[in-house]
PDB file of C-alpha atoms in Angstrom:
ATOM      1  CA  MET A  78       2.617  -2.862 -25.605  1.00  0.00           C
ATOM      2  CA  VAL A  79       5.979  -1.846 -24.005  1.00  0.00           C
ATOM      3  CA  GLU A  80       5.742  -1.244 -20.366  1.00  0.00           C
ATOM      4  CA  LYS A  81       7.665   1.852 -19.512  1.00  0.00           C
ATOM      5  CA  VAL A  82       7.895   1.067 -15.712  1.00  0.00           C
ATOM      6  CA  VAL A  83       7.767  -2.339 -14.124  1.00  0.00           C
ATOM      7  CA  ALA A  84       8.432  -3.505 -10.510  1.00  0.00           C
ATOM      8  CA  THR A  85      10.238  -6.499  -8.963  1.00  0.00           C
ATOM      9  CA  PRO A  86       8.632  -9.095  -6.895  1.00  0.00           C
ATOM     10  CA  ALA A  87      10.125  -7.297  -3.935  1.00  0.00           C
ATOM     11  CA  ALA A  88       8.812  -4.116  -4.614  1.00  0.00           C
ATOM     12  CA  LEU A  89       5.246  -5.463  -5.611  1.00  0.00           C
ATOM     13  CA  GLU A  90       5.325  -7.127  -2.021  1.00  0.00           C
ATOM     14  CA  LEU A  91       6.192  -3.832  -0.359  1.00  0.00           C
ATOM     15  CA  VAL A  92       3.418  -2.150  -2.551  1.00  0.00           C
ATOM     16  CA  GLU A  93       0.847  -4.418  -1.318  1.00  0.00           C
ATOM     17  CA  PHE A  94       1.809  -3.895   2.444  1.00  0.00           C
ATOM     18  CA  LEU A  95       1.658  -0.317   1.877  1.00  0.00           C
ATOM     19  CA  LYS A  96      -1.581  -0.574   0.245  1.00  0.00           C
ATOM     20  CA  HIS A  97      -3.040  -2.581   3.197  1.00  0.00           C
ATOM     21  CA  LYS A  98      -1.715  -0.262   5.717  1.00  0.00           C
ATOM     22  CA  HIS A  99      -2.567   3.132   3.869  1.00  0.00           C
ATOM     23  CA  GLY A 100      -4.980   2.330   1.191  1.00  0.00           C
ATOM     24  CA  THR A 101      -4.909   3.729  -2.404  1.00  0.00           C
ATOM     25  CA  LEU A 102      -1.238   4.718  -3.480  1.00  0.00           C
ATOM     26  CA  MET A 103       0.450   6.494  -6.314  1.00  0.00           C
ATOM     27  CA  PHE A 104       4.208   6.991  -7.369  1.00  0.00           C
ATOM     28  CA  HIS A 105       6.095   9.964  -8.714  1.00  0.00           C
ATOM     29  CA  GLN A 106       9.849   9.471  -9.821  1.00  0.00           C
ATOM     30  CA  SER A 107      11.490  12.544  -8.156  1.00  0.00           C
ATOM     31  CA  ASP A 108      14.032  14.311 -10.099  1.00  0.00           C
ATOM     32  CA  GLY A 109      16.736  14.724  -7.349  1.00  0.00           C
ATOM     33  CA  CYS A 110      15.712  17.904  -5.639  1.00  0.00           C
ATOM     34  CA  CYS A 111      15.251  16.986  -1.982  1.00  0.00           C
ATOM     35  CA  ASP A 112      14.991  13.198  -2.094  1.00  0.00           C
ATOM     36  CA  ASN A 113      17.531  12.260  -4.649  1.00  0.00           C
ATOM     37  CA  SER A 114      16.243  10.646  -7.755  1.00  0.00           C
ATOM     38  CA  ALA A 115      13.922   8.068  -6.401  1.00  0.00           C
ATOM     39  CA  ALA A 116      10.503   6.530  -6.900  1.00  0.00           C
ATOM     40  CA  ASN A 117       8.450   8.070  -4.086  1.00  0.00           C
ATOM     41  CA  CYS A 118       5.217   6.683  -2.832  1.00  0.00           C
ATOM     42  CA  TYR A 119       2.290   8.822  -1.748  1.00  0.00           C
ATOM     43  CA  LEU A 120      -1.228   8.742  -0.852  1.00  0.00           C
ATOM     44  CA  PRO A 121      -3.413  10.440  -3.666  1.00  0.00           C
ATOM     45  CA  GLY A 122      -3.649  14.194  -3.108  1.00  0.00           C
ATOM     46  CA  GLU A 123      -0.373  14.428  -1.242  1.00  0.00           C
ATOM     47  CA  ILE A 124       1.362  15.567  -4.413  1.00  0.00           C
ATOM     48  CA  THR A 125      -0.316  17.133  -7.322  1.00  0.00           C
ATOM     49  CA  MET A 126       0.163  15.888 -10.939  1.00  0.00           C
ATOM     50  CA  GLY A 127      -0.036  18.396 -13.782  1.00  0.00           C
ATOM     51  CA  ALA A 128       1.196  19.155 -17.109  1.00  0.00           C
ATOM     52  CA  GLY A 129       4.811  18.775 -16.144  1.00  0.00           C
ATOM     53  CA  ASP A 130       4.206  15.324 -15.038  1.00  0.00           C
ATOM     54  CA  VAL A 131       4.024  12.073 -17.369  1.00  0.00           C
ATOM     55  CA  PHE A 132       1.924   9.188 -16.705  1.00  0.00           C
ATOM     56  CA  LEU A 133       4.307   5.939 -17.291  1.00  0.00           C
ATOM     57  CA  GLY A 134       1.994   3.270 -16.332  1.00  0.00           C
ATOM     58  CA  GLN A 135       1.152   1.297 -13.094  1.00  0.00           C
ATOM     59  CA  ILE A 136       2.917  -0.855 -10.558  1.00  0.00           C
ATOM     60  CA  GLY A 137       0.848  -3.090  -8.288  1.00  0.00           C
ATOM     61  CA  GLY A 138      -2.259  -1.241  -9.502  1.00  0.00           C
ATOM     62  CA  CYS A 139      -0.828   2.180  -8.648  1.00  0.00           C
ATOM     63  CA  GLU A 140      -0.210   4.923 -10.975  1.00  0.00           C
ATOM     64  CA  PHE A 141       3.124   5.987 -11.713  1.00  0.00           C
ATOM     65  CA  TYR A 142       4.395   9.417 -12.980  1.00  0.00           C
ATOM     66  CA  ILE A 143       7.605  11.067 -13.766  1.00  0.00           C
ATOM     67  CA  GLY A 144       8.568  14.814 -14.223  1.00  0.00           C
ATOM     68  CA  ARG A 145       8.725  15.669 -17.995  1.00  0.00           C
ATOM     69  CA  ASN A 146      12.259  16.980 -17.883  1.00  0.00           C
ATOM     70  CA  GLN A 147      13.402  13.719 -16.286  1.00  0.00           C
ATOM     71  CA  TYR A 148      11.208  11.667 -18.661  1.00  0.00           C
ATOM     72  CA  GLU A 149      12.847  13.352 -21.711  1.00  0.00           C
ATOM     73  CA  TYR A 150      16.324  12.191 -20.188  1.00  0.00           C
ATOM     74  CA  TRP A 151      15.136   8.699 -19.362  1.00  0.00           C
ATOM     75  CA  LYS A 152      12.530   7.934 -22.281  1.00  0.00           C
ATOM     76  CA  HIS A 153      14.811   5.474 -23.903  1.00  0.00           C
ATOM     77  CA  THR A 154      14.765   3.193 -20.708  1.00  0.00           C
ATOM     78  CA  GLN A 155      12.429   1.176 -18.969  1.00  0.00           C
ATOM     79  CA  LEU A 156      12.230   1.982 -15.335  1.00  0.00           C
ATOM     80  CA  ILE A 157      12.516  -1.141 -12.891  1.00  0.00           C
ATOM     81  CA  ILE A 158      11.303  -0.318  -9.367  1.00  0.00           C
ATOM     82  CA  ASP A 159      13.022  -2.364  -6.850  1.00  0.00           C
ATOM     83  CA  VAL A 160      13.497  -2.397  -3.119  1.00  0.00           C
ATOM     84  CA  ILE A 161      16.554  -1.873  -0.724  1.00  0.00           C
ATOM     85  CA  GLU A 162      16.910  -2.031   2.829  1.00  0.00           C
ATOM     86  CA  GLY A 163      17.438   1.166   4.789  1.00  0.00           C
ATOM     87  CA  THR A 164      15.539   4.356   5.402  1.00  0.00           C
ATOM     88  CA  GLY A 165      13.679   5.565   2.478  1.00  0.00           C
ATOM     89  CA  GLY A 166      13.134   9.169   1.396  1.00  0.00           C
ATOM     90  CA  THR A 167      11.619  11.611   3.832  1.00  0.00           C
ATOM     91  CA  PHE A 168       8.786  11.916   1.746  1.00  0.00           C
ATOM     92  CA  SER A 169       8.083   8.538   0.679  1.00  0.00           C
ATOM     93  CA  LEU A 170       5.494   6.108   2.615  1.00  0.00           C
ATOM     94  CA  GLU A 171       7.832   3.042   2.958  1.00  0.00           C
ATOM     95  CA  GLY A 172      10.659   5.190   4.866  1.00  0.00           C
ATOM     96  CA  PRO A 173       9.417   4.127   8.269  1.00  0.00           C
ATOM     97  CA  GLU A 174       9.317   0.551   7.137  1.00  0.00           C
ATOM     98  CA  GLY A 175      13.239   0.332   6.991  1.00  0.00           C
ATOM     99  CA  LYS A 176      13.060  -0.157   3.379  1.00  0.00           C
ATOM    100  CA  ALA A 177      13.306   2.272   0.023  1.00  0.00           C
ATOM    101  CA  PHE A 178      12.079   2.092  -3.328  1.00  0.00           C
ATOM    102  CA  HIS A 179      15.124   1.984  -5.730  1.00  0.00           C
ATOM    103  CA  THR A 180      14.838   2.652  -9.382  1.00  0.00           C
ATOM    104  CA  ARG A 181      16.887   0.784 -11.747  1.00  0.00           C
ATOM    105  CA  SER A 182      16.516   0.974 -15.559  1.00  0.00           C
ATOM    106  CA  ARG A 183      17.494  -0.718 -18.673  1.00  0.00           C
ATOM    107  CA  VAL A 184      17.785   0.656 -22.377  1.00  0.00           C
ATOM    108  CA  PHE A 185      14.734  -0.210 -24.530  1.00  0.00           C
ATOM    109  CA  THR A 186      15.692  -2.453 -27.671  1.00  0.00           C
ATOM    110  CA  GLN A 187      15.380  -0.867 -30.954  1.00  0.00           C
ATOM    111  CA  ALA A 188      12.106  -3.071 -31.472  1.00  0.00           C
ATOM    112  CA  GLU A 189      10.700  -1.586 -28.401  1.00  0.00           C
ATOM    113  CA  LEU A 190      11.620   2.085 -29.284  1.00  0.00           C
ATOM    114  CA  ASP A 191      10.025   1.680 -32.533  1.00  0.00           C
ATOM    115  CA  GLU A 192       6.879   0.226 -31.018  1.00  0.00           C
ATOM    116  CA  LEU A 193       6.908   3.139 -28.513  1.00  0.00           C
ATOM    117  CA  ALA A 194       7.296   5.643 -31.304  1.00  0.00           C
ATOM    118  CA  ALA A 195       4.259   3.978 -33.119  1.00  0.00           C
ATOM    119  CA  GLU A 196       2.038   4.007 -30.074  1.00  0.00           C
ATOM    120  CA  GLU A 197       2.750   7.768 -29.551  1.00  0.00           C
ATOM    121  CA  ALA A 198       2.266   8.671 -33.196  1.00  0.00           C
ATOM    122  CA  GLN A 199      -1.149   6.651 -32.983  1.00  0.00           C
ATOM    123  CA  GLY A 200      -2.051   8.473 -29.704  1.00  0.00           C
ATOM    124  CA  ALA A 201      -1.155  11.916 -31.401  1.00  0.00           C
ATOM    125  CA  LYS A 202      -3.706  11.162 -34.057  1.00  0.00           C
ATOM    126  CA  ARG A 203      -6.662  10.444 -31.871  1.00  0.00           C
ATOM    127  CA  PRO A 204      -9.105  13.158 -31.079  1.00  0.00           C
TER     128      PRO A 204
END
């Protein structure tokens, strides 16, 4: 199974710190409106997921979503969530910690794209 989103050890360490401090977390890859294009960390219920959002997977045991329009633009890439020093986004829980989640990406190989297409086709056939 191809992972659509992964996290670096530094990001996973920050996720664990935030989980210890705040409890259950979730992520949404913003599409650049107010907080640039960033992986934002929220408490469940702080942001509502709907038909316009795509579930990519989990990082550090936390659900990770992206807006459908941005997913269409980035679906050929694996998102790699990292951490940088500095103030995070105004909406994201890590901001007060002097750190910011930072999204990098890499283009999927053809083999990975083929596997993703097969998984999508199989999922579409399920009731």
